Structures are given as C-alpha cells and as structure tokens.
Coordinates of C-alpha atoms and ligand atoms in Angstrom, one line a residue:
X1 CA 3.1 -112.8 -16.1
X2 CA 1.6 -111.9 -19.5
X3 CA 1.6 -108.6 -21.4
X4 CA -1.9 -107.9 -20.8
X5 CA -1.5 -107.3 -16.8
X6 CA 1.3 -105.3 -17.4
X7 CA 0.1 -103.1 -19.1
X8 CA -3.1 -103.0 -16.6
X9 CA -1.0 -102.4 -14.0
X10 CA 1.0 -100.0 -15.7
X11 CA -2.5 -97.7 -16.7
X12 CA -3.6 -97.9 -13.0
X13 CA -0.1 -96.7 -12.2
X14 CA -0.3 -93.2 -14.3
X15 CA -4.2 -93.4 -13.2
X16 CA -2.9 -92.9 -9.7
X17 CA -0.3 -90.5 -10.4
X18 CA -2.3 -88.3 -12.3
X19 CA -5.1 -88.5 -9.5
X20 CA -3.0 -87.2 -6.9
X21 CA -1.3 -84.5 -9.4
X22 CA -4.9 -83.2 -9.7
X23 CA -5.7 -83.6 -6.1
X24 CA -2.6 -81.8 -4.8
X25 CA -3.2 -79.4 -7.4
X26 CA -6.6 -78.6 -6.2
X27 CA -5.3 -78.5 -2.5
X28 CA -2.7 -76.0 -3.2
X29 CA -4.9 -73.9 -4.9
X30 CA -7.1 -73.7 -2.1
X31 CA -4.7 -72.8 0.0
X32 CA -2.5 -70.2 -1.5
X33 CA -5.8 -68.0 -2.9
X34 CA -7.5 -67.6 0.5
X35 CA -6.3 -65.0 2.0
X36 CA -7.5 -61.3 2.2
X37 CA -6.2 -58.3 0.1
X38 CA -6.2 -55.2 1.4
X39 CA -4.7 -50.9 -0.1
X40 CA -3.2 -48.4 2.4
X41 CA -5.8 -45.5 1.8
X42 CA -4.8 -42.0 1.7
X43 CA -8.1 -39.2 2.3
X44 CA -8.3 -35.6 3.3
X45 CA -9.8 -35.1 6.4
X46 CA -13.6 -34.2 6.2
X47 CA -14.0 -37.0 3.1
X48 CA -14.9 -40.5 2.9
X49 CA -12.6 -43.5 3.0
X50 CA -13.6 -46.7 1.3
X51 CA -11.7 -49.9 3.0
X52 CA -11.9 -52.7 0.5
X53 CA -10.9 -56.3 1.3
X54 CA -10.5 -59.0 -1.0
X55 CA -10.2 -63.1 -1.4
X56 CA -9.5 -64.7 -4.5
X57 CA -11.0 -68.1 -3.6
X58 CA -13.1 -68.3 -0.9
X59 CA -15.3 -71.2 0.3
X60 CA -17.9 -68.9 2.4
X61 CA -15.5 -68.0 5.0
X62 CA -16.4 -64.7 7.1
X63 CA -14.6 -61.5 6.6
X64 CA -14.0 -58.9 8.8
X65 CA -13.2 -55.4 9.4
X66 CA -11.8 -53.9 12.7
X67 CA -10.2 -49.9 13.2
X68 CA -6.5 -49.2 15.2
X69 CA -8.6 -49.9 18.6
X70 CA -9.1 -53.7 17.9
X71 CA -12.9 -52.9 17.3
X72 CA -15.1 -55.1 14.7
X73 CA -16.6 -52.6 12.4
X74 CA -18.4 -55.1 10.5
X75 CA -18.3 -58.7 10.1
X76 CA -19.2 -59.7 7.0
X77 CA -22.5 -57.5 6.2
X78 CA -23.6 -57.4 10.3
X79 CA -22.5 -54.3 11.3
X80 CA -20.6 -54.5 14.8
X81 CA -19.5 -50.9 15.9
X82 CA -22.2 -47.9 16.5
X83 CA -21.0 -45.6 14.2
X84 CA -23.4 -43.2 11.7
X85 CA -20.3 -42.7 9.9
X86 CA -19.4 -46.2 9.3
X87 CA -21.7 -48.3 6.4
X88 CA -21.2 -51.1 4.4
X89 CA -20.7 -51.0 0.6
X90 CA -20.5 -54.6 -0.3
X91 CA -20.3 -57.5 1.1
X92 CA -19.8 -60.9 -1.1
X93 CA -18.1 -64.3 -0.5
X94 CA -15.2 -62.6 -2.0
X95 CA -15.2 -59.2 -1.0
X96 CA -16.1 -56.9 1.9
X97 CA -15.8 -53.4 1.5
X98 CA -16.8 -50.4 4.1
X99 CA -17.0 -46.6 4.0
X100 CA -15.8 -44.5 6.9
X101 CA -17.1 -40.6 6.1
X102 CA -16.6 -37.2 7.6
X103 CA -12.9 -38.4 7.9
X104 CA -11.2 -36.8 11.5
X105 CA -7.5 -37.2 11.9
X106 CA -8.6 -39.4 14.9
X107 CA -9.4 -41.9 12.3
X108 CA -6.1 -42.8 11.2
X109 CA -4.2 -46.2 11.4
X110 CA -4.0 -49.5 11.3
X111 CA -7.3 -51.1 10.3
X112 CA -7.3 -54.8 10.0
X113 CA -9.6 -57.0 7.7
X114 CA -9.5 -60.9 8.9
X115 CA -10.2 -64.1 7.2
X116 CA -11.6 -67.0 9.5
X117 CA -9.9 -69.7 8.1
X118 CA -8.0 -71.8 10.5
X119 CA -5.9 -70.4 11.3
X120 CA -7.4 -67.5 11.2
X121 CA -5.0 -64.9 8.6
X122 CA -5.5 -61.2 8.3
X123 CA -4.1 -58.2 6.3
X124 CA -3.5 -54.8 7.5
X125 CA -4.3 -51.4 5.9
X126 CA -3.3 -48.1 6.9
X127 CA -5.8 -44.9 6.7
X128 CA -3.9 -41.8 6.4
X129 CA -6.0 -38.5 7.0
X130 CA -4.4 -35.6 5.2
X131 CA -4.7 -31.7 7.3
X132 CA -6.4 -29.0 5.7
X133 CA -4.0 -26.0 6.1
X134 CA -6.1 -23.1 7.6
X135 CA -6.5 -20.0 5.5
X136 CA -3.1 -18.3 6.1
X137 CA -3.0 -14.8 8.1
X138 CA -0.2 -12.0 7.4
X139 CA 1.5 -10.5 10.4
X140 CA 3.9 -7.7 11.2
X141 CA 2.2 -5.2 8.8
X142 CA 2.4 -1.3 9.9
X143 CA -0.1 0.5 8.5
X144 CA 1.5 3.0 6.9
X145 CA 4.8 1.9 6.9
X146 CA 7.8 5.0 6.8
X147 CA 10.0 4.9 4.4
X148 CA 13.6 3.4 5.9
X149 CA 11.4 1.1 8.3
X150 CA 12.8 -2.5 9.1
X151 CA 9.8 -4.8 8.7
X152 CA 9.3 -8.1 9.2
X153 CA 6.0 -9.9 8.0
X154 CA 5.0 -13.2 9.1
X155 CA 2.6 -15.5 7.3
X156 CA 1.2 -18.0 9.6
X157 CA -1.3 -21.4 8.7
X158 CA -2.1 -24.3 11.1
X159 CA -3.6 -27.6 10.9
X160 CA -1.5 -28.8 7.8
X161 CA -0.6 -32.7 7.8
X162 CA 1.9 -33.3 6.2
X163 CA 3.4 -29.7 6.8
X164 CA 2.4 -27.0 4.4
X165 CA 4.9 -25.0 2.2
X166 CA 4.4 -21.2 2.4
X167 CA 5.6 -19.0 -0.4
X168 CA 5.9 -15.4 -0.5
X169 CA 5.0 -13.3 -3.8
X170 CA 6.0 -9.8 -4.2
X171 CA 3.5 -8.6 -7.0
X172 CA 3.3 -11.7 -8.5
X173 CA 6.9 -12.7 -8.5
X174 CA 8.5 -14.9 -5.9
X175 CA 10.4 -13.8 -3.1
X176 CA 12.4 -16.3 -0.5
X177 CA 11.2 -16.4 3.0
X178 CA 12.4 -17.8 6.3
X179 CA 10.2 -20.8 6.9
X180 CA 10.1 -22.8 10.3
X181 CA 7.6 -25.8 11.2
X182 CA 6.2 -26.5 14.8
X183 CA 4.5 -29.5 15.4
X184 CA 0.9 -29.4 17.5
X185 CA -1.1 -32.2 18.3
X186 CA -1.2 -33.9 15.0
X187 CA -0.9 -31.5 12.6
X188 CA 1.6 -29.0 12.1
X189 CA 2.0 -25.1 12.6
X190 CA 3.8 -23.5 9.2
X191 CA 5.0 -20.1 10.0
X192 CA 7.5 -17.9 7.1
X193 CA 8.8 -14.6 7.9
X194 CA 10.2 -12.1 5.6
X195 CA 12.5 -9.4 5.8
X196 CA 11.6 -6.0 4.3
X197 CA 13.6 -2.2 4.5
X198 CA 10.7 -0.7 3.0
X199 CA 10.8 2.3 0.6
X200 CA 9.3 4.3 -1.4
X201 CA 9.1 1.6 -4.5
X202 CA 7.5 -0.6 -1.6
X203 CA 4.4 1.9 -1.5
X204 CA 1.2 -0.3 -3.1
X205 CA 2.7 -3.7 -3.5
X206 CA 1.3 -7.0 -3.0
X207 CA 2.5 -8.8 -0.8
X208 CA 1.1 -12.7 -0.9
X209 CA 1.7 -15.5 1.2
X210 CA 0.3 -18.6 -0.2
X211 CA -0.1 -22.0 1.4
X212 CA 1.2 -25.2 -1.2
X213 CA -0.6 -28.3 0.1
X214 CA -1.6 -32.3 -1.4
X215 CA -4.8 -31.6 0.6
X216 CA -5.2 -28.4 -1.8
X217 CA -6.1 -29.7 -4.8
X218 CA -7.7 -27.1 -6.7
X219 CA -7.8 -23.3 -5.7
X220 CA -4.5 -22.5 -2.6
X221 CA -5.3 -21.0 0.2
X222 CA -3.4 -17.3 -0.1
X223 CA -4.0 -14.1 1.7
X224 CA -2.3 -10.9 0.5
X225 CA -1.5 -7.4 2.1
X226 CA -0.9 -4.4 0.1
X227 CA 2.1 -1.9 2.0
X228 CA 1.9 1.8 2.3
X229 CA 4.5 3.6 2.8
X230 CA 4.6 7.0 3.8
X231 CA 7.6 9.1 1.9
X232 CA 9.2 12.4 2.0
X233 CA 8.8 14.3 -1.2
X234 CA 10.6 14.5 -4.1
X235 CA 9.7 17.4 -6.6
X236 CA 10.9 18.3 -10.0
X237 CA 10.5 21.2 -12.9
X238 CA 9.4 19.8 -16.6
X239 CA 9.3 22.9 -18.8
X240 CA 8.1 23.4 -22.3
X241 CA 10.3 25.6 -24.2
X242 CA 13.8 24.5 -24.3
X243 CA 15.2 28.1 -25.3
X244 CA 12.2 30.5 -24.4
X245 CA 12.4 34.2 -26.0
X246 CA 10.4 37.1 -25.7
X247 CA 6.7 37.0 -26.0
X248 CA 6.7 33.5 -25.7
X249 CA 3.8 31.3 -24.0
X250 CA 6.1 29.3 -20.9
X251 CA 4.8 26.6 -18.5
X252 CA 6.4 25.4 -15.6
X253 CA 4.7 22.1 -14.0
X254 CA 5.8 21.2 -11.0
X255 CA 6.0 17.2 -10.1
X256 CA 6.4 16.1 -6.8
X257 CA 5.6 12.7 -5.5
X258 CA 5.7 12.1 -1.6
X259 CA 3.2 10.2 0.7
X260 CA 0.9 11.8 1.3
X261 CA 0.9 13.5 -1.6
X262 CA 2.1 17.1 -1.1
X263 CA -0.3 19.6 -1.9
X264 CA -0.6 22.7 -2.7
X265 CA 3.5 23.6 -3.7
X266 CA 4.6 26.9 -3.5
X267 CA 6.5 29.0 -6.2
X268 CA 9.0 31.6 -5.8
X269 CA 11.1 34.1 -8.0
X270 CA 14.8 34.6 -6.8
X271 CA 13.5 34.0 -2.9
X272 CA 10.7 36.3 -3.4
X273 CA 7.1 36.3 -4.2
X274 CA 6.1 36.0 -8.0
X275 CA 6.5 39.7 -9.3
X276 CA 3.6 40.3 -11.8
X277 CA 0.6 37.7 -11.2
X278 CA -1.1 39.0 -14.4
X279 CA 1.4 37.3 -16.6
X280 CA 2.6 34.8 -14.1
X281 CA -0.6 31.9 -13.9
X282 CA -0.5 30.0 -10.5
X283 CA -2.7 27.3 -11.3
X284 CA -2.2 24.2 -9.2
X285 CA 1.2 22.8 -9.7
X286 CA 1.5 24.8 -12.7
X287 CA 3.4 27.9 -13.5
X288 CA 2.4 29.9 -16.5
X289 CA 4.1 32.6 -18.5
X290 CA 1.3 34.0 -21.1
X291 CA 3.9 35.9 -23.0
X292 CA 7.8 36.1 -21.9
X293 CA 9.5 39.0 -20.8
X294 CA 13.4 39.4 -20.8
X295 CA 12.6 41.3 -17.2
X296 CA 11.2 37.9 -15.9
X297 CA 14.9 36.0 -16.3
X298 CA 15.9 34.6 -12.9
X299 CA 15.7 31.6 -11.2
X300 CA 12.2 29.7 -10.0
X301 CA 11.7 27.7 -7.5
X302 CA 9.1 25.0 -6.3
X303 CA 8.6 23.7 -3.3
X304 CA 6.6 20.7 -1.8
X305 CA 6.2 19.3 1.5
X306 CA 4.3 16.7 3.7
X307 CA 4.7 16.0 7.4
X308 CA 8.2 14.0 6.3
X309 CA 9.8 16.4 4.6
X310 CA 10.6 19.3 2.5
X311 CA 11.5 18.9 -1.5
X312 CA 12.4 21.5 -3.7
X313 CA 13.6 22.2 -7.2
X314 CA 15.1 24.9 -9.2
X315 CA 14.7 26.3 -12.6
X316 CA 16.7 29.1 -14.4
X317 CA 15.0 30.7 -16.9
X318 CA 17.1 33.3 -19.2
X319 CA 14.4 35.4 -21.9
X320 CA 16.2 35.1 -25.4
X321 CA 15.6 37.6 -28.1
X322 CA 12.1 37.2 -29.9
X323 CA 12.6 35.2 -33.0
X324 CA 11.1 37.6 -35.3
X325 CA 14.4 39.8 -34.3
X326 CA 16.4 36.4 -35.9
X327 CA 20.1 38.6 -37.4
X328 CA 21.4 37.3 -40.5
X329 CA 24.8 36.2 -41.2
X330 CA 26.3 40.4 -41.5
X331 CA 25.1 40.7 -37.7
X332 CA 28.7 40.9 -35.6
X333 CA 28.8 39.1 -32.4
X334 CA 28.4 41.5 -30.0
X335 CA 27.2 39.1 -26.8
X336 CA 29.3 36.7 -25.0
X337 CA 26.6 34.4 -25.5
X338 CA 25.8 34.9 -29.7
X339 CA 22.5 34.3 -30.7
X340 CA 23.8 32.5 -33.6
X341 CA 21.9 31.5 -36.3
X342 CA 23.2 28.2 -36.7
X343 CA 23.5 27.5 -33.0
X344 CA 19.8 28.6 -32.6
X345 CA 18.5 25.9 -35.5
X346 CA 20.6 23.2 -33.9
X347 CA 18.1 23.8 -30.4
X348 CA 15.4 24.2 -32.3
X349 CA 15.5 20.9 -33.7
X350 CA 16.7 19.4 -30.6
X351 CA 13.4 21.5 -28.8
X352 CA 11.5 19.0 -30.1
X353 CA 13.0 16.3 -29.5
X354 CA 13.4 16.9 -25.6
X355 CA 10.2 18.6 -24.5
X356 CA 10.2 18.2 -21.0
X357 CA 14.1 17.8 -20.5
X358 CA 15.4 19.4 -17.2
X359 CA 17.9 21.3 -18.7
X360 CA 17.2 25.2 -19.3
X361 CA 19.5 25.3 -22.2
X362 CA 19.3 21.7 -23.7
X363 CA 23.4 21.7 -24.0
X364 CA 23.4 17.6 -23.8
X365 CA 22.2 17.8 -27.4
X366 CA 24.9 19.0 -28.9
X367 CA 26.6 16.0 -29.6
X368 CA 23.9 14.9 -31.6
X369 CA 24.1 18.2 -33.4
X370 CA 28.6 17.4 -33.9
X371 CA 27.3 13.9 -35.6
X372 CA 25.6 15.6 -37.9
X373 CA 27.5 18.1 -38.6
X374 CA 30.5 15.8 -39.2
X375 CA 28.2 13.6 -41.4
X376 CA 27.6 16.6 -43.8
X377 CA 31.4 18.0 -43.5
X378 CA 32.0 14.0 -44.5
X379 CA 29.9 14.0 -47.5
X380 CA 31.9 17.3 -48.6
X381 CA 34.9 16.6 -48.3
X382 CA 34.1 13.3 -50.4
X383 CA 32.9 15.1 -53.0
X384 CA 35.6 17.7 -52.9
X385 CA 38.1 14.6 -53.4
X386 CA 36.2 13.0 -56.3
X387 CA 36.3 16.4 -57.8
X388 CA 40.1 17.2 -57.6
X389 CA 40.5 13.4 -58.9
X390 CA 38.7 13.7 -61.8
X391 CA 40.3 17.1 -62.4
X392 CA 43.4 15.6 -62.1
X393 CA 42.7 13.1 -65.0
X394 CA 41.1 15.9 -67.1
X395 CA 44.5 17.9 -66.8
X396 CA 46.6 14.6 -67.3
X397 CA 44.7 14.7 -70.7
X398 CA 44.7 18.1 -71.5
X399 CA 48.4 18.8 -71.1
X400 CA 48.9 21.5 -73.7
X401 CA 46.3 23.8 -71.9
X402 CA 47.9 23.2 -68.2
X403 CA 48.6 26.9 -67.5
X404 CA 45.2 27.7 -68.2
X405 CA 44.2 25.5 -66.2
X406 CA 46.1 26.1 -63.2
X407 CA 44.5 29.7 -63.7
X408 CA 41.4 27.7 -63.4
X409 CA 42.9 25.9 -60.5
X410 CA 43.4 29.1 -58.5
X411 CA 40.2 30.2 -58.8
X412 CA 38.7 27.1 -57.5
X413 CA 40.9 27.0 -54.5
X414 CA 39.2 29.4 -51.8
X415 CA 36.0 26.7 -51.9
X416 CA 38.1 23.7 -51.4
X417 CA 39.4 25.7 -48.8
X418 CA 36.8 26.7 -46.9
X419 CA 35.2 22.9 -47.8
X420 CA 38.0 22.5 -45.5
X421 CA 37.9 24.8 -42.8
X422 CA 34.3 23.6 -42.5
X423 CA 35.4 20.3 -42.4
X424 CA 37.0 21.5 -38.9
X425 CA 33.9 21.8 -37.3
X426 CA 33.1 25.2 -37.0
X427 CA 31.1 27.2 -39.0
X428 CA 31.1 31.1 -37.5
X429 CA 34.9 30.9 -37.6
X430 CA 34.5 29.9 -41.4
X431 CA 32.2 32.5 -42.1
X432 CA 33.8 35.5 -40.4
X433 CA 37.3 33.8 -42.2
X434 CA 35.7 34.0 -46.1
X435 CA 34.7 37.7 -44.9
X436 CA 38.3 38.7 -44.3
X437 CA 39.3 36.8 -47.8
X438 CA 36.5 38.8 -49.2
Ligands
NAG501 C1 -16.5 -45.7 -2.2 O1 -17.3 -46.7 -2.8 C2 -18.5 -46.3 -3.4 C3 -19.2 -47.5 -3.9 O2 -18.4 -48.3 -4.7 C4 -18.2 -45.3 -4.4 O3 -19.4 -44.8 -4.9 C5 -17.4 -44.1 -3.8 O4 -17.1 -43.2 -4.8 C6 -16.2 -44.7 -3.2 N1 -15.5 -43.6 -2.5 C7 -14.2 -43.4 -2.6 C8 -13.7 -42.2 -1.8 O5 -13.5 -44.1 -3.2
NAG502 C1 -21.5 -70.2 -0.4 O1 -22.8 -70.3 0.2 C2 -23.8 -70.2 -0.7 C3 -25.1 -70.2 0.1 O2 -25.0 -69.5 1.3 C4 -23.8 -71.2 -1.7 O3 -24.9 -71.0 -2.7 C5 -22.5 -71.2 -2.5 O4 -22.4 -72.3 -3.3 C6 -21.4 -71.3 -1.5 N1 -20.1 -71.1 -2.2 C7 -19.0 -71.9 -1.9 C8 -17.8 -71.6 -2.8 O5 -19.0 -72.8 -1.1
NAG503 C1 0.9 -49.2 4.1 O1 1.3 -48.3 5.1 C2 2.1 -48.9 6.1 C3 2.3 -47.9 7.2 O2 2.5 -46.7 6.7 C4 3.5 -49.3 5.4 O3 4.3 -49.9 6.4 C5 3.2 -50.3 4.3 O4 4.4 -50.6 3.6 C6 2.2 -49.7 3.3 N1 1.8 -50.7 2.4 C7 1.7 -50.5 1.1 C8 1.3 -51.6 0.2 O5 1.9 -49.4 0.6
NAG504 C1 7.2 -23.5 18.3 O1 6.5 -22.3 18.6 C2 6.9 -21.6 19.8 C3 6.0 -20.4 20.0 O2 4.9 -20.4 19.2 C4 8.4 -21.3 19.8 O3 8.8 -20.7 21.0 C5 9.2 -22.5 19.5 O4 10.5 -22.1 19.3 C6 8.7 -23.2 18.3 N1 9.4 -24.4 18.1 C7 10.0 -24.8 17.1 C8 10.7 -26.1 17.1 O5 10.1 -24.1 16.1
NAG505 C1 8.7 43.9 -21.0 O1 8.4 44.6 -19.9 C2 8.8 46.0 -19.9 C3 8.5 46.6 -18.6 O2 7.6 45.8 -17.8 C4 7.9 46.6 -21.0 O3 8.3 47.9 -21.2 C5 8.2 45.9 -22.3 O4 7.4 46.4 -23.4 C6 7.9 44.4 -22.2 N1 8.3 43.7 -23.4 C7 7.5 42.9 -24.1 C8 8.1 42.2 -25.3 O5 6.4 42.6 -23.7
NAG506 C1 19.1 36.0 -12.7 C2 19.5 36.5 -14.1 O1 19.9 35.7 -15.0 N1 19.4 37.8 -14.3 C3 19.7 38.5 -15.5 C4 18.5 38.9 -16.2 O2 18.9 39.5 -17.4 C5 19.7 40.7 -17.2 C6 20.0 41.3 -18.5 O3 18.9 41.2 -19.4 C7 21.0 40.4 -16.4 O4 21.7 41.6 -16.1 C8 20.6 39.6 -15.2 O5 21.8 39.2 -14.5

C-alpha cells in the first residue's frame, strides 16, 4: 500500500460521509416542515371568520378545509360545500385560507384543515362565536312609586355568550345588585335585581342597568328608568325680618315640597281667617305685611296638602316698637323683655346674616354676639393691665410725689373698675351700676 491510495480512499470516505450528512439533512427537513398550521379564531356572531392554514415546505401537496360535521369546505381552491357564506381567500402551495361570514352560533367548533401527505396529517382549529347581549329591559318599576314602597327592579338581557355582566347605576354612581345567570340554548339569560325602599330623595333618579360584554366593543348596551315617587308634604315658613317692628314691610313664603306638588296652601291667624286682607297680601305661597302693626302679633300658620297628606308650619310673629322710637341709655327698663339698645344692634347685625332663618327671634346668634363681646372686653382689660404696669414703673420712679399720685390713683379707679365689670359680660348691669356711683 502506498500513501497515495490512502489518501484516495480516505477523501472518498469523508465524500461519502458528507453525502449522506447532506442527504439525511435534506430528508429531515422535508419531513418535519410539512405539516399544516392552523389559530383557534375567536368572532362575534354576525361577522366574518377567516380560517388560515399553513405549510412551511410543501411539495404541491393538497390542502383542505372541513367544518365540526366532517364536511370539505374547500379543497385546495375547488370549493366543496354549497355555502354563499363560505369563499376562498387564498389558496397557494403553502397556504389555504377561507372566510366564513354572517357568523351564527351554529357555526362553532372544531374545523379541520388536512394535508395529503401519506399519511395523511391534519391540524385542528376551533371557531368560537361570541353572543350579542340583547338591549337590556328594566322591570318591576311602579309608576309612581309611594314613598315607604318596597321595590324591587329587575334588569333583564339575553343571548350573551359568554354570560354578560349587568351593573346597576344610581345617577351615575354604582350600586350592587343581585345577579343570577340561566343558561338557554347556547347563550345565556343575565338577569340582576335590586332592592329599593323608595323615598322621597328617590323621586327623579336614574336608575341604569348596563350590560358589560367582549362582544360590546364600543358603545354598552344600557337602558335607564327614571322613579317617581309620590310624597306627603313637607312645608316650612322663611321670613325676612328677623326682629320686625312697627310699620315694617314683612313677608312670609311658605315652602312646601310634596308629590304632587301641593298647591294652593292656606294661611291662618291664631286658627282663624287672616283679619285685615288690605294689609295682609295673599299672593300665592306668599304672605305679605305692607306695614306692621303691633295688633297683628300672633301666631301664623301654613298649611299644604296633597292626596298623601297634610303638612303644616307655624310662625310667631311678635310687632316690636318702630325704630324711630329707639330709647337711649336714661330710658329705665320698664318691659320684661327690654328693648335694649345694645341687645337690639347685636340682632341687627345678626338680621343680616340669617335672612331666612326659622327662628322668630334669631336667639341662636347670640353666641356669636358673647365672642365678640369677650374679644373687646379682652382687648380692654389688656390695655387696662399695660396701663397700671407702666403706672407702676412711673410711680417706682417718682417716689417723692407718691401721695399725689395715689390721689391720682383714686381717681382713676372707677374706670378700671367698670373696665372690669364689663369684662363680666354684661353691659346694662354696668351701666345702671356707674349710675348709682354717679
Ligand atoms: C380575512 O381576510 C381578508 C383577506 O386577507 C381580509 O381582508 C379580512 O380583513 C380578513 N377578515 C378577518 C376578520 O380577519
Ligand atoms: C408545484 O407545481 C407547480 C406547477 O403546478 C410547479 O411549477 C412547482 O415547481 C411545484 N413546486 C414544487 C415545490 O414541487
Ligand atoms: C384551541 O381551542 C381548543 C378548544 O377550545 C383548545 O383545546 C386548544 O388548546 C386551543 N389552541 C390554542 C393554540 O389556543
Ligand atoms: C332559570 O329561570 C327560571 C325562570 O325563568 C327559573 O325558575 C330558574 O330558577 C332559573 N334557573 C337558574 C339556574 O337560575
Ligand atoms: C295699628 O292699628 C291700630 C288700630 O287698627 C291703629 O289705630 C294704629 O294707628 C296702627 N298703628 C300703626 C303704626 O299703623
Ligand atoms: C299671640 C300674642 O303674642 N299676643 C300678644 C300680642 O301683643 C299683646 C300686647 O301688645 C299681648 O297682650 C298679646 O298676648
């Protein structure tokens, strides 16, 4: 044997191997590409389903389609099944792809595309049709509704696959409702029920039911109901003068809500009929008063009803003397009730304030009127303190003239004193008090 044979042999050798590395390579690849891809496929009912089916490496072997009953659709681009709703989309050596439209839930399952190799392999897609959810319907409404009424509404939609989600909205914001799925056919029956004790708050909300869905893509199916509820009445008196006095223009309005809405409402003086209709203006709910008459104290009373009910309120109206009749300070309290001068600014500034506040004689006020009053007496009795400090230093200083000063002293003392007495909080007691020093 020579070196040149071996080494022939030796190239024919890797020749070989290499050959059948390539050749098996080829085979494999064959093999492990040719088979058929297929996608599960997911469409709402009413739309169009595409069914693609792929080979990677084909050598011109046929394709074809067939639905959940075993039937050929198509095979390769011959179409097999009468079926308008059934077309082809493409059909290639390596693909074959078919459109199913106007969708019906009878459509889905199991659709099988099949490559006719030997042996012969397939792939298997599943079509699943999504239910349109009916538009929902509210039921359970009484029209009108009376107030104290048990209620129940129910919002009902069918044909939803998978089953809808219903949620209830109470002008706009969410309320929880009893929800409870029945299965029909194919698709499912959604049904949520709340629970209302209606009342008069109740009367012209929204109630909404809307329907939550995959099928709903864009705008959800809802349906709202608006409640009524019929009420007894409820009346009150807003007045404009917190303390009225003599000659003074008064009105009297009269607001009552109730369902229906009670109308006309009746006034009456101290169970009687309204005395002197010249002065007194009736004028809807309105009660008028051109010019106020200590003879017109007593109590009014307005009354509203509907076919629920009777409402009424009460309002007692005491005359005070006419302003222009305003004593000064030498005036003696002669009245159990003293039109005092300082008592009638505090509820004059505190009228304003509280126009329209129920009570006649605006007494909640005074303790606004105390925090003020203390915030002055405050003040005072700061300065006061300052003033006896720095006195104190100035007599420190001034020793020699001490008696003087204590002269001085005395004569200063009834202020700080009534500073003082003021400081207690009431200011009659301090006046009459400086009198009797006086
Ligand atoms: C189905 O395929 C056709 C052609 O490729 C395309 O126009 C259509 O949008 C597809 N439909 C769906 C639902 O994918
Ligand atoms: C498939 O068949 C067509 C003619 O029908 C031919 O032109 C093409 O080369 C073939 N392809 C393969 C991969 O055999
Ligand atoms: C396709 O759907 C079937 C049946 O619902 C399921 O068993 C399978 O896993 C799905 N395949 C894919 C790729 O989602
Ligand atoms: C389905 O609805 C019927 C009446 O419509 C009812 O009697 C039944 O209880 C419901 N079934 C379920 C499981 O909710
Ligand atoms: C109040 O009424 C009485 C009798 O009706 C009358 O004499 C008097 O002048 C009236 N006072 C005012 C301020 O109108
Ligand atoms: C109802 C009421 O307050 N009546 C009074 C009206 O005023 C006179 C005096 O002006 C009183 O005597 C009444 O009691």
């Amino acid at each position: 044997m020579n070196l040149k044979s071996h080494l022939i042999f030796t190239l024919y050798t890797i020749y070989g191997i290499l050959l059948k590395v390539m050749a098996s390579k080829g085979k494999v690849r064959g093999i492990s590409g040719q088979y058929p891809l297929v996608q599960n496929v997911t469409v709402t009912e009413g739309g169009t389903a595409n069914l693609t089916c792929r080979v990677e490496y084909n050598d011109n072997t046929s394709l074809q389609w067939s639905n959940p009953a075993q039937q050929t659709l198509f095979f390769g681009d011959k179409k097999a099944l009468r079926d308008n709703r059934i077309e082809l989309v493409r059909a290639s050596w390596s693909e074959l792809t078919i459109s199913i439209s106007d969708v019906t839930l009878s459509d889905e399952g199991m659709y099988t595309c099949s490559l006719f190799t030997m042996p012969v392999r397939t792939a298997k897609a599943y079509l699943t049709v999504l239910g349109v959810p009916e538009k929902p319907e509210i039921d359970g409404l009484t029209k009108p509704a009376m107030e104290g009424d048990h209620i129940t509404l129910t919002c009902i939609t069918q044909g939803s696959k998978p089953a809808a989600d219903l949620r209830w909205f109470r002008n706009e914001k969410e309320v929880k409702g009893a929800k409870e799925v029945n299965a029909s056919g194919k698709t499912f029956t959604v049904r949520s029920s709340l629970q209302l004790h209606v009342d008069r708050n109740d009367d012209g909300v929204a109630y909404t039911c809307r329907v939550d869905h995959v099928a709903l893509t864009q705008t959800p199916q809802q349906a709202t109901e608006v409640l009524e509820v019929h009420y007894a009445p409820r009346v009150e008196i807003i007045h404009s003068l917190a303390v009225p006095q003599e000659g003074q223009y008064l009105k009297l309005e009269c607001v009552s809500k109730g369902n229906p809405s009670p109308d006309p409402v009746m006034w009456t003086k101290d169970g009687g009929e309204l005395p002197d209709l010249d002065r007194m203006i009736v004028e809807g709910r309105e009660l008028t008063f051109t010019s106020l008459n200590k003879t017109d104290n007593g109590t009014y009373r307005c009354e509203a009803s509907n076919h629920l009910g009777t409402s009424s309120a009460e309002y007692v109206l005491y005359v005070y003397d006419a302003p222009t009749t305003l004593p000064p300070s030498t005036t003696p309290p002669l009245h159990p009730i003293p039109p005092d001068p300082t008592a009638l600014l505090g509820t004059h500034a505190s009228d304003r304030r509280v126009t329209g506040n129920r009570d006649p004689n605006a007494l909640g006020q005074h303790g606004t009127d105390h925090a003020l009053i203390g915030g002055v007496v405050a003040v005072v009795v700061f300065v006061t303190l300052c003033l006896i400090i720095v006195l104190g230093r100035y007599l420190a200083r001034h020793k020699g003239t001490y008696l003087t000063n204590e002269a001085k002293g005395a004569d200063d003392a009834p202020d700080a004193d009534t500073a003082i007495i003021n400081a207690e909080g009431n200011h009659a007691h301090a006046e009459e008090k400086k009198e009797y020093f006086i």
